[in-house]
mmCIF file of C-alpha atoms in Angstrom:
data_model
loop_
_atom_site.group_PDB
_atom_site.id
_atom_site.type_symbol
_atom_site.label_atom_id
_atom_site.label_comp_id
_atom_site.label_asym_id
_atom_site.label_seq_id
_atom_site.Cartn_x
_atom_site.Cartn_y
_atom_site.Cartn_z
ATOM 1 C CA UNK A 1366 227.954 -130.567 -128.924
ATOM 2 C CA UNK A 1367 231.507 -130.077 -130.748
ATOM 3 C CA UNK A 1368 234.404 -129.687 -128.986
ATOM 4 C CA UNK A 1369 235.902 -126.080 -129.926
ATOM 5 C CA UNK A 1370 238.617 -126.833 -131.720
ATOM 6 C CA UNK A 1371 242.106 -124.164 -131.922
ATOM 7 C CA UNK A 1372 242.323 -121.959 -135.315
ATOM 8 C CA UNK A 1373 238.446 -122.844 -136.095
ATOM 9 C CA UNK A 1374 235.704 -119.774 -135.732
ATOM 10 C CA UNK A 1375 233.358 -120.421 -133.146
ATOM 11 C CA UNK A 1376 230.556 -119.397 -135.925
ATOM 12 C CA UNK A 1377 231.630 -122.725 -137.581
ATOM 13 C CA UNK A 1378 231.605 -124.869 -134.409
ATOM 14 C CA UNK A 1379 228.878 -124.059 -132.554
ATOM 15 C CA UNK A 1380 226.375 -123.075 -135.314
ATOM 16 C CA UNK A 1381 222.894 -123.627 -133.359
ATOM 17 C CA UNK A 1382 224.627 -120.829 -130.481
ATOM 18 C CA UNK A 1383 225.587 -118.149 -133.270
ATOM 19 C CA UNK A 1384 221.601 -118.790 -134.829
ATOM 20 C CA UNK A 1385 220.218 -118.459 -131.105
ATOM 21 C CA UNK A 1386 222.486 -115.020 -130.987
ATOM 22 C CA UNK A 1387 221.614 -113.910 -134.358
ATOM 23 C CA UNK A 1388 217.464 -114.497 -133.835
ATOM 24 C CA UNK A 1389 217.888 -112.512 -130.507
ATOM 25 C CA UNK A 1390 219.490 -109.657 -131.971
ATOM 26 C CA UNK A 1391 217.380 -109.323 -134.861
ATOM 27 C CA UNK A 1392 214.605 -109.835 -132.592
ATOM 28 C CA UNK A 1393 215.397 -106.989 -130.392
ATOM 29 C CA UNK A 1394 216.315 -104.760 -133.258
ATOM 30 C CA UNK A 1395 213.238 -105.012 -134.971
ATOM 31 C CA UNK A 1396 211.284 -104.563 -131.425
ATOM 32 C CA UNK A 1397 212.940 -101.503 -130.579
ATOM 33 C CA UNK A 1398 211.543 -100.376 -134.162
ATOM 34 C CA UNK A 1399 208.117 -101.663 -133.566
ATOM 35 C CA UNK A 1400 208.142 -99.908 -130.518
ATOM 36 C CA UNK A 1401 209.563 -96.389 -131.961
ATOM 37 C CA UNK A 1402 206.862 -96.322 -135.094
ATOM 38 C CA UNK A 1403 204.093 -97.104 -132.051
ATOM 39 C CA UNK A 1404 205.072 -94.062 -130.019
ATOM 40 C CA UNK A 1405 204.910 -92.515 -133.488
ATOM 41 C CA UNK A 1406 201.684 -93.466 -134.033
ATOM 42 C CA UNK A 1407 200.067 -92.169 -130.845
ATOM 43 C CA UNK A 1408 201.533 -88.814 -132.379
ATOM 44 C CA UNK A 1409 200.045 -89.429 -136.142
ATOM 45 C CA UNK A 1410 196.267 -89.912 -134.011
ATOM 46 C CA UNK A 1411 196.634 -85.979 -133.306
ATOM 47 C CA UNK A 1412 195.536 -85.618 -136.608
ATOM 48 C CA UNK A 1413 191.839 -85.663 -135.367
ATOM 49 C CA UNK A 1414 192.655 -82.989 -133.120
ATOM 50 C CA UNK A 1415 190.174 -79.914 -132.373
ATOM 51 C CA UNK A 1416 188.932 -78.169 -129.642
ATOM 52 C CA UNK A 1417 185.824 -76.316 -128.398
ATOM 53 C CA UNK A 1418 187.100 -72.102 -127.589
ATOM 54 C CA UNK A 1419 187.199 -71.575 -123.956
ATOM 55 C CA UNK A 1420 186.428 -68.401 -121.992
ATOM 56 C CA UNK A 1421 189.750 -69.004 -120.414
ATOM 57 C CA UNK A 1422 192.464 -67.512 -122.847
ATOM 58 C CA UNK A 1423 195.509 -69.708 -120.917
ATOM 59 C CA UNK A 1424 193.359 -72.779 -122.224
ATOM 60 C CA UNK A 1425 192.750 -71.746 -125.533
ATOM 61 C CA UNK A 1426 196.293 -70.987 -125.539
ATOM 62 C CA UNK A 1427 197.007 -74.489 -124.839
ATOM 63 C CA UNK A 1428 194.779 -76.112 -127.467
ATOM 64 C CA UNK A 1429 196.518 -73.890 -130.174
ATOM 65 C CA UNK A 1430 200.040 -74.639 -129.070
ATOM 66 C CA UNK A 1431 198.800 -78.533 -128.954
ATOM 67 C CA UNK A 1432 197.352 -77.914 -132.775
ATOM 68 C CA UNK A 1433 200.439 -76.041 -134.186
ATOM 69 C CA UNK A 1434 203.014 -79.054 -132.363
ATOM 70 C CA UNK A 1435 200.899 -81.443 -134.496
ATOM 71 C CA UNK A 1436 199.253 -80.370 -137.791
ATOM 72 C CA UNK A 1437 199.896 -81.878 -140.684
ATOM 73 C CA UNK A 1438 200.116 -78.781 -143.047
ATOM 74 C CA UNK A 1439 200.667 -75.136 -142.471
ATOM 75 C CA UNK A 1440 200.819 -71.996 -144.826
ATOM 76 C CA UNK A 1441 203.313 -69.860 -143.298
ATOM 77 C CA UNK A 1442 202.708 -66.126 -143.917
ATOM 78 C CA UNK A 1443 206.017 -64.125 -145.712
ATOM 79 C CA UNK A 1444 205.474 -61.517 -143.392
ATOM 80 C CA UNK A 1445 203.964 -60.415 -139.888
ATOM 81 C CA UNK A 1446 200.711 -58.971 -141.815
ATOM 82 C CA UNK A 1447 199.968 -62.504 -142.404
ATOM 83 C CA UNK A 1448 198.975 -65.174 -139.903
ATOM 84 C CA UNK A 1449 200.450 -68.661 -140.066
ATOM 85 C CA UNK A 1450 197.330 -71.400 -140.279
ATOM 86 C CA UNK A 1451 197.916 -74.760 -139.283
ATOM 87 C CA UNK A 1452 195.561 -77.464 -140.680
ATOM 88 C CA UNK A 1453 194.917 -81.191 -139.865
ATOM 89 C CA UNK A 1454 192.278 -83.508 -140.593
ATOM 90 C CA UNK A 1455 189.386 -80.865 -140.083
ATOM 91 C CA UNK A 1456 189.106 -80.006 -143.765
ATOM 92 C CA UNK A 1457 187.489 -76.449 -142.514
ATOM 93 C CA UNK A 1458 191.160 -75.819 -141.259
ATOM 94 C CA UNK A 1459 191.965 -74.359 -137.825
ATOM 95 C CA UNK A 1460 193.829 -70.794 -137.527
ATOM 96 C CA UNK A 1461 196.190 -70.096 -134.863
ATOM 97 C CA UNK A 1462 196.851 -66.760 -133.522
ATOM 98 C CA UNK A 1463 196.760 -65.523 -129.841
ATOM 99 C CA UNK A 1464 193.616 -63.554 -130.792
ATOM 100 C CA UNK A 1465 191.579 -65.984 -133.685
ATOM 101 C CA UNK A 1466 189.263 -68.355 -132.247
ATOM 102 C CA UNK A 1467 189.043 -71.851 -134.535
ATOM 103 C CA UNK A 1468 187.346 -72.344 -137.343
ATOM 104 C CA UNK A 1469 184.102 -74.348 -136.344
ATOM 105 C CA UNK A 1470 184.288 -78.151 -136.531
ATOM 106 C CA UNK A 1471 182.843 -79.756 -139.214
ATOM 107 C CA UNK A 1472 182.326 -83.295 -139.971
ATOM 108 C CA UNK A 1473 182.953 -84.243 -143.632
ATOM 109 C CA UNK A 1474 183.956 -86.914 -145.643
ATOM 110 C CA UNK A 1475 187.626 -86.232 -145.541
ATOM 111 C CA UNK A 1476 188.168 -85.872 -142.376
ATOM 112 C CA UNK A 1477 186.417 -89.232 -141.527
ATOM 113 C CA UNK A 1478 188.919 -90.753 -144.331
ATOM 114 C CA UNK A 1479 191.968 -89.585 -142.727
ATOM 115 C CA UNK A 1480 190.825 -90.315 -139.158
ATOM 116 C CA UNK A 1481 189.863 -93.544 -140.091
ATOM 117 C CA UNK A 1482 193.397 -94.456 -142.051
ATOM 118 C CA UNK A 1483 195.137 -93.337 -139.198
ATOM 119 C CA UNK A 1484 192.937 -95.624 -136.422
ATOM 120 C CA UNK A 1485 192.837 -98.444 -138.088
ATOM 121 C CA UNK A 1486 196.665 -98.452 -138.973
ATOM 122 C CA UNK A 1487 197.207 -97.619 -135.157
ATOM 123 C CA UNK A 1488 194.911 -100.200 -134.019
ATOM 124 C CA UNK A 1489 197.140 -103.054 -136.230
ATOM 125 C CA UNK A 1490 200.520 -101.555 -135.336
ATOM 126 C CA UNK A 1491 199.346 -102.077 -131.787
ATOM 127 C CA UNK A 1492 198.388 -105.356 -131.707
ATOM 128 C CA UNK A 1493 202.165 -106.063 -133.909
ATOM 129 C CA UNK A 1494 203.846 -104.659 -130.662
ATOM 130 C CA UNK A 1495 201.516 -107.220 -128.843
ATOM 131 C CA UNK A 1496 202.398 -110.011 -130.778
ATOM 132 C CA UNK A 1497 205.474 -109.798 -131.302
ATOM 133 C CA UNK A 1498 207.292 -111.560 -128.132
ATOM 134 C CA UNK A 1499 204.927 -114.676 -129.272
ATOM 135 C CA UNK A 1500 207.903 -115.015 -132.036
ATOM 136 C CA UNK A 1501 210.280 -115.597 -129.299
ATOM 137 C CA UNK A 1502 207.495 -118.689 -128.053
ATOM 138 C CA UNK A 1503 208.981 -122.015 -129.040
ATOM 139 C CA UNK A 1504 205.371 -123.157 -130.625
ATOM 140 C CA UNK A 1505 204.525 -119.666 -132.543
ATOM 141 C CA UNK A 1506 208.173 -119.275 -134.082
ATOM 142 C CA UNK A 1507 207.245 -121.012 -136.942
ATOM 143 C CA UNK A 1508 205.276 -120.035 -140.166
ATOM 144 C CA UNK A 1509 202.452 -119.548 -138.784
ATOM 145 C CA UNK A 1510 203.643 -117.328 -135.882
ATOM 146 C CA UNK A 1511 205.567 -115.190 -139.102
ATOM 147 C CA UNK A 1512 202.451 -115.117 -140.820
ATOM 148 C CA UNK A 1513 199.839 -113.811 -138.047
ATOM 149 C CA UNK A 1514 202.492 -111.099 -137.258
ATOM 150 C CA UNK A 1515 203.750 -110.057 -140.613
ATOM 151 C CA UNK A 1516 200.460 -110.386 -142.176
ATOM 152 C CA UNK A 1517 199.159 -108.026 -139.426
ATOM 153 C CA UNK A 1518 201.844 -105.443 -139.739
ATOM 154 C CA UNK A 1519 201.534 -105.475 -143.573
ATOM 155 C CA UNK A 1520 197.646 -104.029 -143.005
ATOM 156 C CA UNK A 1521 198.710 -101.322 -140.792
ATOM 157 C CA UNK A 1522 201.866 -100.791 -143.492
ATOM 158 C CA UNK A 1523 199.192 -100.346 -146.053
ATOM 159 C CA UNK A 1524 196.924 -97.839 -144.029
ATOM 160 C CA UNK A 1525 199.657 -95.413 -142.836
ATOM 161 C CA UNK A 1526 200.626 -95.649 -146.387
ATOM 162 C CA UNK A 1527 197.345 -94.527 -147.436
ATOM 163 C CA UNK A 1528 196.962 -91.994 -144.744
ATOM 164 C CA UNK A 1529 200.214 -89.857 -145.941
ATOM 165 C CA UNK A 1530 199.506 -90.548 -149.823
ATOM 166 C CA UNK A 1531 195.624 -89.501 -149.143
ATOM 167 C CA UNK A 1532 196.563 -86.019 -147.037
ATOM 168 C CA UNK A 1533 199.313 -85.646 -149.758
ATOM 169 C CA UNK A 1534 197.021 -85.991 -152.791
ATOM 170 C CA UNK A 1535 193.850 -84.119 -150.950
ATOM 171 C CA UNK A 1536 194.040 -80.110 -151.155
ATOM 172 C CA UNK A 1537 193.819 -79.623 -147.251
ATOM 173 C CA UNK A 1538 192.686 -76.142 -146.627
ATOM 174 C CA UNK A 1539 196.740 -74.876 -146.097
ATOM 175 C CA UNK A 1540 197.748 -75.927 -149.339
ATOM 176 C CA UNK A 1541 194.549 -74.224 -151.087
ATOM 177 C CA UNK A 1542 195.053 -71.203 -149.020
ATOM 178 C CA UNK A 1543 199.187 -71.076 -150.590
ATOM 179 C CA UNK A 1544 198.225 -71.733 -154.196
ATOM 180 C CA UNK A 1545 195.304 -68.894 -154.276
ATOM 181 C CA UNK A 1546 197.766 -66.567 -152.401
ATOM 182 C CA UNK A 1547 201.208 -65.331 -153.027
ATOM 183 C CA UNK A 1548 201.660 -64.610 -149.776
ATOM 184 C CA UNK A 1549 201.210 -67.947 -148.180
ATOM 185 C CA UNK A 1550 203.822 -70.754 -148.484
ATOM 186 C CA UNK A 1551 203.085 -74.492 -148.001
ATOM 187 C CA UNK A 1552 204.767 -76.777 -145.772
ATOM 188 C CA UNK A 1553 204.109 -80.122 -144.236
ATOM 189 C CA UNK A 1554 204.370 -80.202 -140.293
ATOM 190 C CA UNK A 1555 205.418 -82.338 -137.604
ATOM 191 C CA UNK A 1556 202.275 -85.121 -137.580
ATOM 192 C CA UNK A 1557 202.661 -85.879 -142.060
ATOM 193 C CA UNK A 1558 206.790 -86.309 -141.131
ATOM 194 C CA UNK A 1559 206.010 -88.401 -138.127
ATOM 195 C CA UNK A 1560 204.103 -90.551 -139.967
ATOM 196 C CA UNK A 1561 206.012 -90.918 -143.132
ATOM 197 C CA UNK A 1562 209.019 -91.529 -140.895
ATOM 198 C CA UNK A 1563 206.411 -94.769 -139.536
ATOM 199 C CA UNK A 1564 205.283 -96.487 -142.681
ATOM 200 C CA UNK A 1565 209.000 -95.916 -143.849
ATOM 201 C CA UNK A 1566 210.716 -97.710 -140.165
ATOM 202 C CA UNK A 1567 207.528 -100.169 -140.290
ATOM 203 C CA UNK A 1568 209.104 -100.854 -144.524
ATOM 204 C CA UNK A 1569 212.356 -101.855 -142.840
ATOM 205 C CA UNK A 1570 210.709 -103.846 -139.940
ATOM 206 C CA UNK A 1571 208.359 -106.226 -141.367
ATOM 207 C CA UNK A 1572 211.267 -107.960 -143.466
ATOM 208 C CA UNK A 1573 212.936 -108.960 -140.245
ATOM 209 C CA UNK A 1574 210.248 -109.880 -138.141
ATOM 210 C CA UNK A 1575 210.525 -113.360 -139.446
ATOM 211 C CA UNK A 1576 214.048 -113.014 -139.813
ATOM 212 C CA UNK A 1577 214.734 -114.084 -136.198
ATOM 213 C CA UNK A 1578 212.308 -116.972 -136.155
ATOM 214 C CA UNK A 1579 214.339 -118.202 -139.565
ATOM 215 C CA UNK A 1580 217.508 -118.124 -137.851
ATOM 216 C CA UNK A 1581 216.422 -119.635 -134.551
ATOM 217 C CA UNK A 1582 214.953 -122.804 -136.388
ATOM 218 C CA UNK A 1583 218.168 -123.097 -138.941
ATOM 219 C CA UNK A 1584 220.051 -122.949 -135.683
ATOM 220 C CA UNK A 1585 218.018 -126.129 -134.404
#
């Protein structure tokens, strides 16, 4: 190893330490991401949410405060005449009110779509967060390692992508219920931000997963 010598940044002497530093830091940055658009993700899977009515009103009230915390869509009312509907992925749409029982599940096509985007996206951002601490594996740092892991977050990238761009494209029964009413307005809820904010964190994160691997083998 060099001796340090007075006047000269470290960074210049001891340029295999200030890799091993730079792949660690990158490394835990982009964990810490992986980790945030995961807990994300367990959010997005609400989207498949319904219940069956109970004859206990406490637990109905449950289920609807559950649905309206994570629905993807709601027309809001413009006054108290008018009750607020929250919708997800159940393309019959669910109403919430204190006294309205849901809207009876129905399996169709769209809701399959969007419960299947979401799964599958979850299912490969979840096996990232497994993967990842391989890159920190002396053997699986390499190209390869990049590759399995990028390659795996890039799928799940591409199906939270679809999920948002599919709900936003689809008229989910909230937006349908604004545009043939004046007094409804349309507004996207809690699980369509929490999983734009994903696929946009997961856009940032997949450039430096590698990133530390690079810098730990330049720093060899």
């Amino acid at each position: 190893h060099p001796v340090p010598i007075e006047g000269i940044p470290a960074i210049f002497v001891f340029p295999s330490a200030m890799g091993l530093l730079g792949s660690m830091c990158l490394f835990i940055l982009t964990l810490v991401t992986v980790i945030a658009c995961w807990g994300l993700g367990v959010f997005s899977l609400f989207v498949a949410y319904w219940w069956v009515p109970s004859v206990d009103e406490d637990t109905n009230q449950v289920h609807r405060d559950i649905l309206k915390n994570t629905a993807w869509s709601m027309a809001q009312g413009k006054n108290e005449s008018f009750i607020d509907v929250y919708c997800n992925a159940n393309s019959v749409g669910m109403i919430y009110d204190s006294k309205i029982k849901p809207a009876k599940f129905e399996m169709t096509d769209e809701y399959a779509t969007m419960v299947a985007l979401v799964a599958v996206g979850f299912v490969f951002l979840t096996l990232v967060l497994c993967l990842m601490p391989c890159l920190m594996c002396g053997r699986c740092s390499g190209n390869k390692g990049c590759g399995c892991v990028g390659g795996t977050a890039f799928i799940s990238w591409v199906f939270y992508l679809t999920a948002w761009a599919y709900w936003a494209a689809k008229d989910n029964p909230c937006k349908k219920l604004s545009e043939n009413s004046d007094n409804y307005d349309h507004h996207y809820q809690a699980g369509f931000a929490c999983t734009v904010t994903l696929w946009i964190l997961l856009t940032f994160a997949i450039p430096c997963m590698c990133g530390g691997a690079s810098q730990k083998n330049k720093g060899k």
